[in-house]
mmCIF file of C-alpha atoms in Angstrom:
data_model
loop_
_atom_site.group_PDB
_atom_site.id
_atom_site.type_symbol
_atom_site.label_atom_id
_atom_site.label_comp_id
_atom_site.label_asym_id
_atom_site.label_seq_id
_atom_site.Cartn_x
_atom_site.Cartn_y
_atom_site.Cartn_z
ATOM 1 C CA MET B 1 -27.641 2.169 -0.096
ATOM 2 C CA PRO B 2 -31.245 2.514 -1.284
ATOM 3 C CA THR B 3 -33.060 -0.430 -2.824
ATOM 4 C CA LEU B 4 -34.269 0.158 -6.349
ATOM 5 C CA LYS B 5 -37.327 -1.461 -7.835
ATOM 6 C CA VAL B 6 -37.152 -2.623 -11.434
ATOM 7 C CA ASN B 7 -40.148 -2.242 -13.666
ATOM 8 C CA LYS B 8 -41.198 -5.785 -14.591
ATOM 9 C CA LYS B 9 -41.786 -4.672 -18.181
ATOM 10 C CA ALA B 10 -38.264 -3.301 -18.535
ATOM 11 C CA LYS B 11 -35.913 -5.406 -20.587
ATOM 12 C CA LEU B 12 -32.535 -5.836 -18.964
ATOM 13 C CA GLU B 13 -29.499 -6.726 -20.984
ATOM 14 C CA GLU B 14 -26.769 -8.895 -19.598
ATOM 15 C CA HIS B 15 -23.493 -7.014 -19.277
ATOM 16 C CA ASN B 16 -20.456 -8.659 -20.823
ATOM 17 C CA SER B 17 -17.240 -6.793 -20.013
ATOM 18 C CA GLU B 18 -15.348 -8.811 -22.623
ATOM 19 C CA ASN B 19 -17.068 -6.768 -25.319
ATOM 20 C CA PHE B 20 -15.536 -3.566 -23.933
ATOM 21 C CA PHE B 21 -12.079 -5.108 -23.661
ATOM 22 C CA LYS B 22 -12.158 -6.355 -27.249
ATOM 23 C CA ASN B 23 -12.637 -2.786 -28.492
ATOM 24 C CA PHE B 24 -9.123 -1.381 -29.002
ATOM 25 C CA ASP B 25 -10.327 2.219 -29.340
ATOM 26 C CA LYS B 26 -12.167 2.187 -26.021
ATOM 27 C CA VAL B 27 -9.288 0.494 -24.202
ATOM 28 C CA GLY B 28 -6.747 2.894 -25.697
ATOM 29 C CA SER B 29 -8.854 5.896 -24.711
ATOM 30 C CA ALA B 30 -9.277 4.560 -21.170
ATOM 31 C CA LEU B 31 -5.527 3.925 -20.825
ATOM 32 C CA LEU B 32 -4.682 7.402 -22.115
ATOM 33 C CA GLU B 33 -7.230 9.044 -19.824
ATOM 34 C CA SER B 34 -5.822 7.214 -16.795
ATOM 35 C CA LEU B 35 -2.335 8.523 -17.636
ATOM 36 C CA ILE B 36 -3.646 12.050 -18.154
ATOM 37 C CA GLN B 37 -5.351 11.852 -14.753
ATOM 38 C CA ASN B 38 -2.124 10.452 -13.216
ATOM 39 C CA ASP B 39 -4.070 7.390 -12.054
ATOM 40 C CA THR B 40 -1.522 4.603 -12.300
ATOM 41 C CA GLU B 41 -3.745 2.165 -10.406
ATOM 42 C CA ALA B 42 -6.525 2.619 -12.971
ATOM 43 C CA PHE B 43 -3.993 2.184 -15.785
ATOM 44 C CA ILE B 44 -2.820 -1.148 -14.375
ATOM 45 C CA GLU B 45 -6.404 -2.318 -13.696
ATOM 46 C CA ILE B 46 -7.544 -1.467 -17.221
ATOM 47 C CA LEU B 47 -4.519 -3.098 -18.819
ATOM 48 C CA ASP B 48 -4.812 -6.160 -16.588
ATOM 49 C CA ALA B 49 -8.517 -6.600 -17.403
ATOM 50 C CA TYR B 50 -7.767 -6.171 -21.094
ATOM 51 C CA LEU B 51 -5.041 -8.781 -20.930
ATOM 52 C CA GLU B 52 -7.347 -11.254 -19.175
ATOM 53 C CA VAL B 53 -9.374 -11.279 -22.381
ATOM 54 C CA ASN B 54 -6.541 -10.879 -24.909
ATOM 55 C CA LYS B 55 -3.338 -12.087 -23.188
ATOM 56 C CA ALA B 56 -2.301 -14.711 -25.733
ATOM 57 C CA GLN B 57 -2.829 -12.407 -28.722
ATOM 58 C CA VAL B 58 -0.997 -9.473 -27.133
ATOM 59 C CA ALA B 59 1.920 -11.629 -26.002
ATOM 60 C CA LYS B 60 2.301 -13.068 -29.486
ATOM 61 C CA ARG B 61 2.183 -9.652 -31.206
ATOM 62 C CA ALA B 62 4.576 -8.124 -28.644
ATOM 63 C CA LYS B 63 6.925 -11.086 -29.025
ATOM 64 C CA LEU B 64 6.779 -11.750 -25.280
ATOM 65 C CA SER B 65 5.857 -14.931 -23.442
ATOM 66 C CA ARG B 66 2.425 -15.067 -21.809
ATOM 67 C CA SER B 67 4.134 -15.492 -18.444
ATOM 68 C CA THR B 68 6.174 -12.315 -19.007
ATOM 69 C CA VAL B 69 3.002 -10.386 -19.796
ATOM 70 C CA GLN B 70 1.221 -11.822 -16.774
ATOM 71 C CA GLN B 71 4.119 -11.232 -14.394
ATOM 72 C CA ALA B 72 4.658 -7.679 -15.654
ATOM 73 C CA LEU B 73 1.316 -6.608 -14.233
ATOM 74 C CA SER B 74 1.244 -8.786 -11.146
ATOM 75 C CA LYS B 75 1.526 -7.296 -7.653
ATOM 76 C CA LYS B 76 5.126 -8.550 -7.444
ATOM 77 C CA GLY B 77 5.965 -7.578 -11.011
ATOM 78 C CA ASN B 78 8.430 -4.811 -11.674
ATOM 79 C CA PRO B 79 8.403 -4.438 -15.449
ATOM 80 C CA THR B 80 10.640 -2.106 -17.372
ATOM 81 C CA LEU B 81 9.083 0.799 -19.205
ATOM 82 C CA LYS B 82 10.121 -0.927 -22.426
ATOM 83 C CA THR B 83 8.063 -4.020 -21.528
ATOM 84 C CA ILE B 84 5.011 -1.944 -20.569
ATOM 85 C CA ALA B 85 5.345 0.069 -23.787
ATOM 86 C CA ARG B 86 5.461 -3.109 -25.900
ATOM 87 C CA ILE B 87 2.395 -4.525 -24.147
ATOM 88 C CA VAL B 88 0.412 -1.299 -24.456
ATOM 89 C CA HIS B 89 1.482 -0.738 -28.065
ATOM 90 C CA GLU B 90 0.351 -4.209 -29.093
ATOM 91 C CA SER B 91 -2.821 -3.843 -27.011
ATOM 92 C CA VAL B 92 -4.146 -0.765 -28.715
ATOM 93 C CA VAL B 93 -2.690 -0.958 -32.233
#
């Protein structure tokens, strides 16, 4: 991978991914696009990252426990479609 030189006069902004994951429209669009592209891994990654920032709020709105939300998207989780739908609905509404 090539090394890039940064102009010392250039102003760099610190990236904060939480800002993206607090924007419901962007998250909803990303989730929909991953389903359209049949990329289930991307769907889970996006939803998991979103929930890292908003887990308590989503769980409360979906009327699920935080542990249910966390386990649903874990590697060992095997959530029902109903559970995923409730999480996604409350994530992007």
